[in-house]
């Protein structure tokens, strides 16, 4: 294997060794969301005409799990390596900043897609959504996981301890995820909050992903693809630059 493939393999093994915590636990969390929100709102919320609320909720929970776990994978790995002092062994290798980037982001995509698949399997017992455009579903899942993996690299390089990492996740990632239309269609919001939602790139990831299931969405999937693709390029460029200059990892 080449250098980046070896690091990628190591990062995949890192989360797979504790898969009960990194894969099974998020699936259980999503199922609990489904039980609570699906039971309470099933008879009160209708979206996209004849689509039931439970079926509408499934893609949102899947994509939310993909994004959160992709971010957690790269960010936690870097912070943990910095705190434990094991990052120095990577610095001694001839790996380029591109190798670091592809390994950390690639493993984040793998974890995000694994968790998302588990959530999809578990939640479809409650309401099976159709797969009208599966390639759109896969495309947005991969792009979203890659973007959050790259964002996790940025956060992991910036944070020096776990409480800084927790602050980044609790005050940035979590609010942007929950306010992106996971549990509702933005057309049910007042005009002001609809405008605010359109400023959130996470909204376009989830809306485009949901389009792959139902063939309808709050905005055009091509618009969502353009915004998500642009955001991915921007976040990736920042992550690669920070890795290139050794931000907070080289003295």
PDB file of C-alpha atoms in Angstrom:
ATOM      1  CA  UNK A   1       0.000   0.000   0.000  1.00  0.00           C
ATOM      2  CA  UNK A   2       1.089   3.578  -0.574  1.00  0.00           C
ATOM      3  CA  UNK A   3       1.514   6.023   2.303  1.00  0.00           C
ATOM      4  CA  UNK A   4      -1.946   7.583   2.204  1.00  0.00           C
ATOM      5  CA  UNK A   5      -3.594   4.181   1.831  1.00  0.00           C
ATOM      6  CA  UNK A   6      -1.766   2.914   4.923  1.00  0.00           C
ATOM      7  CA  UNK A   7      -2.877   5.923   6.952  1.00  0.00           C
ATOM      8  CA  UNK A   8      -6.396   5.542   5.564  1.00  0.00           C
ATOM      9  CA  UNK A   9      -6.432   1.876   6.603  1.00  0.00           C
ATOM     10  CA  UNK A  10      -5.198   2.803  10.072  1.00  0.00           C
ATOM     11  CA  UNK A  11      -7.928   5.430  10.467  1.00  0.00           C
ATOM     12  CA  UNK A  12     -10.639   3.009   9.361  1.00  0.00           C
ATOM     13  CA  UNK A  13      -9.371   0.414  11.831  1.00  0.00           C
ATOM     14  CA  UNK A  14      -9.322   3.070  14.546  1.00  0.00           C
ATOM     15  CA  UNK A  15     -13.079   3.576  14.477  1.00  0.00           C
ATOM     16  CA  UNK A  16     -13.935   0.000  13.505  1.00  0.00           C
ATOM     17  CA  UNK A  17     -12.210  -1.426  16.580  1.00  0.00           C
ATOM     18  CA  UNK A  18     -14.788   0.414  18.693  1.00  0.00           C
ATOM     19  CA  UNK A  19     -17.659   0.038  16.219  1.00  0.00           C
ATOM     20  CA  UNK A  20     -20.181  -0.509  18.999  1.00  0.00           C
ATOM     21  CA  UNK A  21     -19.517   3.078  20.059  1.00  0.00           C
ATOM     22  CA  UNK A  22     -18.796   4.683  16.682  1.00  0.00           C
ATOM     23  CA  UNK A  23     -21.368   2.903  14.490  1.00  0.00           C
ATOM     24  CA  UNK A  24     -23.999   1.134  16.612  1.00  0.00           C
ATOM     25  CA  UNK A  25     -24.551   3.975  19.108  1.00  0.00           C
ATOM     26  CA  UNK A  26     -25.424   6.612  16.436  1.00  0.00           C
ATOM     27  CA  UNK A  27     -27.850   4.150  14.845  1.00  0.00           C
ATOM     28  CA  UNK A  28     -29.607   3.695  18.187  1.00  0.00           C
ATOM     29  CA  UNK A  29     -29.774   7.472  18.646  1.00  0.00           C
ATOM     30  CA  UNK A  30     -31.431   7.869  15.235  1.00  0.00           C
ATOM     31  CA  UNK A  31     -33.960   5.162  16.056  1.00  0.00           C
ATOM     32  CA  UNK A  32     -34.870   7.010  19.262  1.00  0.00           C
ATOM     33  CA  UNK A  33     -35.396  10.217  17.261  1.00  0.00           C
ATOM     34  CA  UNK A  34     -37.641   8.258  14.914  1.00  0.00           C
ATOM     35  CA  UNK A  35     -39.664   6.772  17.771  1.00  0.00           C
ATOM     36  CA  UNK A  36     -40.187  10.149  19.441  1.00  0.00           C
ATOM     37  CA  UNK A  37     -40.729  12.530  16.511  1.00  0.00           C
ATOM     38  CA  UNK A  38     -42.417   9.979  14.254  1.00  0.00           C
ATOM     39  CA  UNK A  39     -44.912   8.970  16.930  1.00  0.00           C
ATOM     40  CA  UNK A  40     -45.719  12.523  18.051  1.00  0.00           C
ATOM     41  CA  UNK A  41     -45.934  14.263  14.657  1.00  0.00           C
ATOM     42  CA  UNK A  42     -47.053  11.529  12.239  1.00  0.00           C
ATOM     43  CA  UNK A  43     -50.702  12.622  12.258  1.00  0.00           C
ATOM     44  CA  UNK A  44     -49.985  16.352  12.430  1.00  0.00           C
ATOM     45  CA  UNK A  45     -47.398  17.063   9.726  1.00  0.00           C
ATOM     46  CA  UNK A  46     -47.765  16.421   6.004  1.00  0.00           C
ATOM     47  CA  UNK A  47     -45.024  17.190   3.492  1.00  0.00           C
ATOM     48  CA  UNK A  48     -44.664  16.872  -0.283  1.00  0.00           C
ATOM     49  CA  UNK A  49     -48.338  16.063  -0.762  1.00  0.00           C
ATOM     50  CA  UNK A  50     -48.911  12.407   0.077  1.00  0.00           C
ATOM     51  CA  UNK A  51     -45.550  11.671   1.733  1.00  0.00           C
ATOM     52  CA  UNK A  52     -46.010  10.605   5.349  1.00  0.00           C
ATOM     53  CA  UNK A  53     -44.015  12.398   8.014  1.00  0.00           C
ATOM     54  CA  UNK A  54     -42.270   9.180   9.051  1.00  0.00           C
ATOM     55  CA  UNK A  55     -41.069   8.527   5.504  1.00  0.00           C
ATOM     56  CA  UNK A  56     -39.998  12.183   5.231  1.00  0.00           C
ATOM     57  CA  UNK A  57     -38.040  11.870   8.468  1.00  0.00           C
ATOM     58  CA  UNK A  58     -35.991   8.828   7.396  1.00  0.00           C
ATOM     59  CA  UNK A  59     -33.686  10.595   4.872  1.00  0.00           C
ATOM     60  CA  UNK A  60     -33.181  13.516   7.262  1.00  0.00           C
ATOM     61  CA  UNK A  61     -32.054  11.238  10.081  1.00  0.00           C
ATOM     62  CA  UNK A  62     -29.803   9.261   7.733  1.00  0.00           C
ATOM     63  CA  UNK A  63     -28.066  12.373   6.417  1.00  0.00           C
ATOM     64  CA  UNK A  64     -27.789  13.944   9.864  1.00  0.00           C
ATOM     65  CA  UNK A  65     -26.034  10.802  11.084  1.00  0.00           C
ATOM     66  CA  UNK A  66     -23.716  10.791   8.060  1.00  0.00           C
ATOM     67  CA  UNK A  67     -22.670  14.405   8.627  1.00  0.00           C
ATOM     68  CA  UNK A  68     -22.201  14.237  12.382  1.00  0.00           C
ATOM     69  CA  UNK A  69     -20.180  11.030  12.295  1.00  0.00           C
ATOM     70  CA  UNK A  70     -17.987  12.106   9.392  1.00  0.00           C
ATOM     71  CA  UNK A  71     -17.082  15.237  11.353  1.00  0.00           C
ATOM     72  CA  UNK A  72     -16.513  13.294  14.567  1.00  0.00           C
ATOM     73  CA  UNK A  73     -14.167  10.822  12.881  1.00  0.00           C
ATOM     74  CA  UNK A  74     -11.477  13.177  11.588  1.00  0.00           C
ATOM     75  CA  UNK A  75     -11.753  15.731  14.390  1.00  0.00           C
ATOM     76  CA  UNK A  76     -11.580  13.217  17.241  1.00  0.00           C
ATOM     77  CA  UNK A  77      -8.689  11.343  15.649  1.00  0.00           C
ATOM     78  CA  UNK A  78      -6.535  14.450  15.314  1.00  0.00           C
ATOM     79  CA  UNK A  79      -7.323  15.811  18.767  1.00  0.00           C
ATOM     80  CA  UNK A  80      -6.746  12.438  20.391  1.00  0.00           C
ATOM     81  CA  UNK A  81      -3.420  12.032  18.590  1.00  0.00           C
ATOM     82  CA  UNK A  82      -2.316  15.507  19.669  1.00  0.00           C
ATOM     83  CA  UNK A  83      -3.225  14.956  23.315  1.00  0.00           C
ATOM     84  CA  UNK A  84      -1.710  11.473  23.512  1.00  0.00           C
ATOM     85  CA  UNK A  85       1.436  12.564  21.696  1.00  0.00           C
ATOM     86  CA  UNK A  86       1.175   9.902  19.001  1.00  0.00           C
ATOM     87  CA  UNK A  87       0.881  12.501  16.228  1.00  0.00           C
ATOM     88  CA  UNK A  88       4.665  12.917  16.311  1.00  0.00           C
ATOM     89  CA  UNK A  89       5.045   9.462  14.725  1.00  0.00           C
ATOM     90  CA  UNK A  90       3.054  10.636  11.706  1.00  0.00           C
ATOM     91  CA  UNK A  91       5.163  13.786  11.480  1.00  0.00           C
ATOM     92  CA  UNK A  92       8.275  11.608  11.165  1.00  0.00           C
ATOM     93  CA  UNK A  93       6.926   9.925   8.023  1.00  0.00           C
ATOM     94  CA  UNK A  94       7.442  11.343   4.509  1.00  0.00           C
ATOM     95  CA  UNK A  95       3.675  11.625   3.994  1.00  0.00           C
ATOM     96  CA  UNK A  96       2.588  14.767   2.164  1.00  0.00           C
ATOM     97  CA  UNK A  97      -0.226  17.023   3.303  1.00  0.00           C
ATOM     98  CA  UNK A  98      -2.335  15.565   0.497  1.00  0.00           C
ATOM     99  CA  UNK A  99      -1.824  12.065   1.915  1.00  0.00           C
ATOM    100  CA  UNK A 100      -3.018  13.258   5.314  1.00  0.00           C
ATOM    101  CA  UNK A 101      -6.030  14.931   3.742  1.00  0.00           C
ATOM    102  CA  UNK A 102      -7.152  11.955   1.656  1.00  0.00           C
ATOM    103  CA  UNK A 103      -6.622   9.503   4.532  1.00  0.00           C
ATOM    104  CA  UNK A 104      -8.524  11.489   7.161  1.00  0.00           C
ATOM    105  CA  UNK A 105     -11.327  12.633   4.875  1.00  0.00           C
ATOM    106  CA  UNK A 106     -11.587   9.237   3.179  1.00  0.00           C
ATOM    107  CA  UNK A 107     -11.947   7.391   6.474  1.00  0.00           C
ATOM    108  CA  UNK A 108     -14.539   9.964   7.570  1.00  0.00           C
ATOM    109  CA  UNK A 109     -16.563   9.256   4.430  1.00  0.00           C
ATOM    110  CA  UNK A 110     -16.392   5.516   5.143  1.00  0.00           C
ATOM    111  CA  UNK A 111     -17.591   5.970   8.714  1.00  0.00           C
ATOM    112  CA  UNK A 112     -20.329   8.392   7.710  1.00  0.00           C
ATOM    113  CA  UNK A 113     -21.652   6.070   5.007  1.00  0.00           C
ATOM    114  CA  UNK A 114     -21.506   3.037   7.319  1.00  0.00           C
ATOM    115  CA  UNK A 115     -23.496   4.818  10.004  1.00  0.00           C
ATOM    116  CA  UNK A 116     -25.911   6.218   7.417  1.00  0.00           C
ATOM    117  CA  UNK A 117     -26.518   2.750   5.973  1.00  0.00           C
ATOM    118  CA  UNK A 118     -27.156   1.390   9.463  1.00  0.00           C
ATOM    119  CA  UNK A 119     -29.621   4.195  10.202  1.00  0.00           C
ATOM    120  CA  UNK A 120     -31.386   3.644   6.879  1.00  0.00           C
ATOM    121  CA  UNK A 121     -31.812  -0.070   7.541  1.00  0.00           C
ATOM    122  CA  UNK A 122     -33.016   0.494  11.105  1.00  0.00           C
ATOM    123  CA  UNK A 123     -35.441   3.331  10.357  1.00  0.00           C
ATOM    124  CA  UNK A 124     -37.059   1.891   7.237  1.00  0.00           C
ATOM    125  CA  UNK A 125     -38.922  -0.531   9.524  1.00  0.00           C
ATOM    126  CA  UNK A 126     -40.949   2.532  10.588  1.00  0.00           C
ATOM    127  CA  UNK A 127     -41.569   3.996   7.147  1.00  0.00           C
ATOM    128  CA  UNK A 128     -40.038   2.914   3.853  1.00  0.00           C
ATOM    129  CA  UNK A 129     -39.281   5.869   1.568  1.00  0.00           C
ATOM    130  CA  UNK A 130     -39.030   5.336  -2.167  1.00  0.00           C
ATOM    131  CA  UNK A 131     -35.749   5.596  -4.071  1.00  0.00           C
ATOM    132  CA  UNK A 132     -36.746   7.763  -7.022  1.00  0.00           C
ATOM    133  CA  UNK A 133     -33.224   8.941  -7.883  1.00  0.00           C
ATOM    134  CA  UNK A 134     -30.691   6.782  -5.972  1.00  0.00           C
ATOM    135  CA  UNK A 135     -27.653   8.326  -7.658  1.00  0.00           C
ATOM    136  CA  UNK A 136     -28.593  11.727  -6.237  1.00  0.00           C
ATOM    137  CA  UNK A 137     -28.854  10.112  -2.812  1.00  0.00           C
ATOM    138  CA  UNK A 138     -25.377   8.576  -3.056  1.00  0.00           C
ATOM    139  CA  UNK A 139     -23.843  11.735  -4.514  1.00  0.00           C
ATOM    140  CA  UNK A 140     -25.063  14.014  -1.731  1.00  0.00           C
ATOM    141  CA  UNK A 141     -24.137  11.451   0.929  1.00  0.00           C
ATOM    142  CA  UNK A 142     -20.544  11.279  -0.325  1.00  0.00           C
ATOM    143  CA  UNK A 143     -20.194  15.037  -0.835  1.00  0.00           C
ATOM    144  CA  UNK A 144     -21.703  15.797   2.571  1.00  0.00           C
ATOM    145  CA  UNK A 145     -19.506  13.271   4.365  1.00  0.00           C
ATOM    146  CA  UNK A 146     -16.401  14.579   2.577  1.00  0.00           C
ATOM    147  CA  UNK A 147     -17.209  18.177   3.496  1.00  0.00           C
ATOM    148  CA  UNK A 148     -17.769  17.344   7.160  1.00  0.00           C
ATOM    149  CA  UNK A 149     -14.648  15.183   7.169  1.00  0.00           C
ATOM    150  CA  UNK A 150     -12.637  18.140   5.862  1.00  0.00           C
ATOM    151  CA  UNK A 151     -14.294  20.428   8.399  1.00  0.00           C
ATOM    152  CA  UNK A 152     -13.344  17.900  11.078  1.00  0.00           C
ATOM    153  CA  UNK A 153      -9.713  18.149   9.959  1.00  0.00           C
ATOM    154  CA  UNK A 154      -9.861  21.932  10.418  1.00  0.00           C
ATOM    155  CA  UNK A 155     -11.467  21.613  13.843  1.00  0.00           C
ATOM    156  CA  UNK A 156      -9.042  18.877  14.896  1.00  0.00           C
ATOM    157  CA  UNK A 157      -6.035  20.977  13.932  1.00  0.00           C
ATOM    158  CA  UNK A 158      -7.436  24.037  15.713  1.00  0.00           C
ATOM    159  CA  UNK A 159      -8.462  22.337  18.976  1.00  0.00           C
ATOM    160  CA  UNK A 160      -5.840  21.611  21.631  1.00  0.00           C
ATOM    161  CA  UNK A 161      -8.135  19.750  24.024  1.00  0.00           C
ATOM    162  CA  UNK A 162     -11.419  17.883  24.034  1.00  0.00           C
ATOM    163  CA  UNK A 163     -13.522  20.695  25.505  1.00  0.00           C
ATOM    164  CA  UNK A 164     -12.524  22.976  22.603  1.00  0.00           C
ATOM    165  CA  UNK A 165     -13.578  20.210  20.235  1.00  0.00           C
ATOM    166  CA  UNK A 166     -16.862  19.792  22.101  1.00  0.00           C
ATOM    167  CA  UNK A 167     -17.502  23.544  21.867  1.00  0.00           C
ATOM    168  CA  UNK A 168     -16.941  23.457  18.085  1.00  0.00           C
ATOM    169  CA  UNK A 169     -19.354  20.551  17.738  1.00  0.00           C
ATOM    170  CA  UNK A 170     -22.019  21.844  20.138  1.00  0.00           C
ATOM    171  CA  UNK A 171     -22.082  25.477  18.987  1.00  0.00           C
ATOM    172  CA  UNK A 172     -21.451  25.068  15.243  1.00  0.00           C
ATOM    173  CA  UNK A 173     -22.042  21.556  13.905  1.00  0.00           C
ATOM    174  CA  UNK A 174     -25.048  20.599  16.035  1.00  0.00           C
ATOM    175  CA  UNK A 175     -27.104  23.806  15.493  1.00  0.00           C
ATOM    176  CA  UNK A 176     -26.392  23.860  11.740  1.00  0.00           C
ATOM    177  CA  UNK A 177     -27.452  20.213  11.503  1.00  0.00           C
ATOM    178  CA  UNK A 178     -30.667  20.543  13.509  1.00  0.00           C
ATOM    179  CA  UNK A 179     -31.661  23.778  11.718  1.00  0.00           C
ATOM    180  CA  UNK A 180     -31.168  22.320   8.241  1.00  0.00           C
ATOM    181  CA  UNK A 181     -34.590  20.733   7.709  1.00  0.00           C
ATOM    182  CA  UNK A 182     -33.939  17.303   9.214  1.00  0.00           C
ATOM    183  CA  UNK A 183     -37.261  17.305  11.073  1.00  0.00           C
ATOM    184  CA  UNK A 184     -39.310  19.689   8.920  1.00  0.00           C
ATOM    185  CA  UNK A 185     -39.735  21.250   5.493  1.00  0.00           C
ATOM    186  CA  UNK A 186     -38.571  24.856   5.451  1.00  0.00           C
ATOM    187  CA  UNK A 187     -41.806  25.813   3.688  1.00  0.00           C
ATOM    188  CA  UNK A 188     -43.502  25.354   7.057  1.00  0.00           C
ATOM    189  CA  UNK A 189     -41.371  28.179   8.486  1.00  0.00           C
ATOM    190  CA  UNK A 190     -42.095  31.941   8.467  1.00  0.00           C
ATOM    191  CA  UNK A 191     -40.430  33.835   5.582  1.00  0.00           C
ATOM    192  CA  UNK A 192     -37.613  35.193   7.773  1.00  0.00           C
ATOM    193  CA  UNK A 193     -36.538  31.747   8.955  1.00  0.00           C
ATOM    194  CA  UNK A 194     -36.831  30.374   5.437  1.00  0.00           C
ATOM    195  CA  UNK A 195     -34.279  32.994   4.404  1.00  0.00           C
ATOM    196  CA  UNK A 196     -32.008  32.039   7.288  1.00  0.00           C
ATOM    197  CA  UNK A 197     -32.248  28.366   6.298  1.00  0.00           C
ATOM    198  CA  UNK A 198     -31.076  29.216   2.794  1.00  0.00           C
ATOM    199  CA  UNK A 199     -27.827  30.533   4.291  1.00  0.00           C
ATOM    200  CA  UNK A 200     -27.101  27.167   5.896  1.00  0.00           C
ATOM    201  CA  UNK A 201     -25.087  24.845   3.588  1.00  0.00           C
ATOM    202  CA  UNK A 202     -26.243  21.840   5.623  1.00  0.00           C
ATOM    203  CA  UNK A 203     -29.785  22.520   4.403  1.00  0.00           C
ATOM    204  CA  UNK A 204     -28.737  21.948   0.782  1.00  0.00           C
ATOM    205  CA  UNK A 205     -27.001  18.668   1.673  1.00  0.00           C
ATOM    206  CA  UNK A 206     -30.098  17.268   3.357  1.00  0.00           C
ATOM    207  CA  UNK A 207     -32.547  18.689   0.813  1.00  0.00           C
ATOM    208  CA  UNK A 208     -30.560  17.270  -2.112  1.00  0.00           C
ATOM    209  CA  UNK A 209     -30.213  13.935  -0.332  1.00  0.00           C
ATOM    210  CA  UNK A 210     -33.971  13.831   0.307  1.00  0.00           C
ATOM    211  CA  UNK A 211     -34.616  14.570  -3.386  1.00  0.00           C
ATOM    212  CA  UNK A 212     -33.049  11.215  -4.214  1.00  0.00           C
ATOM    213  CA  UNK A 213     -35.777   9.479  -2.209  1.00  0.00           C
ATOM    214  CA  UNK A 214     -38.893  11.367  -3.258  1.00  0.00           C
ATOM    215  CA  UNK A 215     -38.009  13.201  -6.473  1.00  0.00           C
ATOM    216  CA  UNK A 216     -39.207  16.461  -4.897  1.00  0.00           C
ATOM    217  CA  UNK A 217     -37.394  18.933  -2.675  1.00  0.00           C
ATOM    218  CA  UNK A 218     -37.611  22.438  -1.259  1.00  0.00           C
ATOM    219  CA  UNK A 219     -35.089  23.799  -3.784  1.00  0.00           C
ATOM    220  CA  UNK A 220     -33.663  22.531  -7.082  1.00  0.00           C
ATOM    221  CA  UNK A 221     -31.217  19.631  -6.586  1.00  0.00           C
ATOM    222  CA  UNK A 222     -28.895  21.285  -9.108  1.00  0.00           C
ATOM    223  CA  UNK A 223     -28.762  24.403  -6.954  1.00  0.00           C
ATOM    224  CA  UNK A 224     -28.071  22.232  -3.914  1.00  0.00           C
ATOM    225  CA  UNK A 225     -25.335  20.390  -5.814  1.00  0.00           C
ATOM    226  CA  UNK A 226     -23.667  23.652  -6.824  1.00  0.00           C
ATOM    227  CA  UNK A 227     -23.716  25.063  -3.292  1.00  0.00           C
ATOM    228  CA  UNK A 228     -22.561  21.822  -1.652  1.00  0.00           C
ATOM    229  CA  UNK A 229     -19.799  21.374  -4.248  1.00  0.00           C
ATOM    230  CA  UNK A 230     -18.586  24.939  -3.749  1.00  0.00           C
ATOM    231  CA  UNK A 231     -18.640  24.577   0.041  1.00  0.00           C
ATOM    232  CA  UNK A 232     -16.699  21.301  -0.215  1.00  0.00           C
ATOM    233  CA  UNK A 233     -14.007  22.904  -2.370  1.00  0.00           C
ATOM    234  CA  UNK A 234     -13.691  25.866   0.000  1.00  0.00           C
ATOM    235  CA  UNK A 235     -13.478  23.780   3.183  1.00  0.00           C
ATOM    236  CA  UNK A 236     -11.084  21.308   1.523  1.00  0.00           C
ATOM    237  CA  UNK A 237      -8.802  24.133   0.369  1.00  0.00           C
ATOM    238  CA  UNK A 238      -8.601  25.483   3.923  1.00  0.00           C
ATOM    239  CA  UNK A 239      -7.932  22.021   5.372  1.00  0.00           C
ATOM    240  CA  UNK A 240      -5.184  21.268   2.839  1.00  0.00           C
ATOM    241  CA  UNK A 241      -3.564  24.650   3.472  1.00  0.00           C
ATOM    242  CA  UNK A 242      -3.539  24.103   7.251  1.00  0.00           C
ATOM    243  CA  UNK A 243      -2.027  20.656   6.782  1.00  0.00           C
ATOM    244  CA  UNK A 244       0.581  22.043   4.385  1.00  0.00           C
ATOM    245  CA  UNK A 245       1.795  24.678   6.841  1.00  0.00           C
ATOM    246  CA  UNK A 246       1.549  22.257   9.778  1.00  0.00           C
ATOM    247  CA  UNK A 247      -0.892  24.446  11.692  1.00  0.00           C
ATOM    248  CA  UNK A 248      -0.606  23.630  15.431  1.00  0.00           C
ATOM    249  CA  UNK A 249       1.148  20.324  14.738  1.00  0.00           C
ATOM    250  CA  UNK A 250       4.650  21.510  13.899  1.00  0.00           C
ATOM    251  CA  UNK A 251       6.717  23.649  16.224  1.00  0.00           C
TER     252      UNK A 251
END
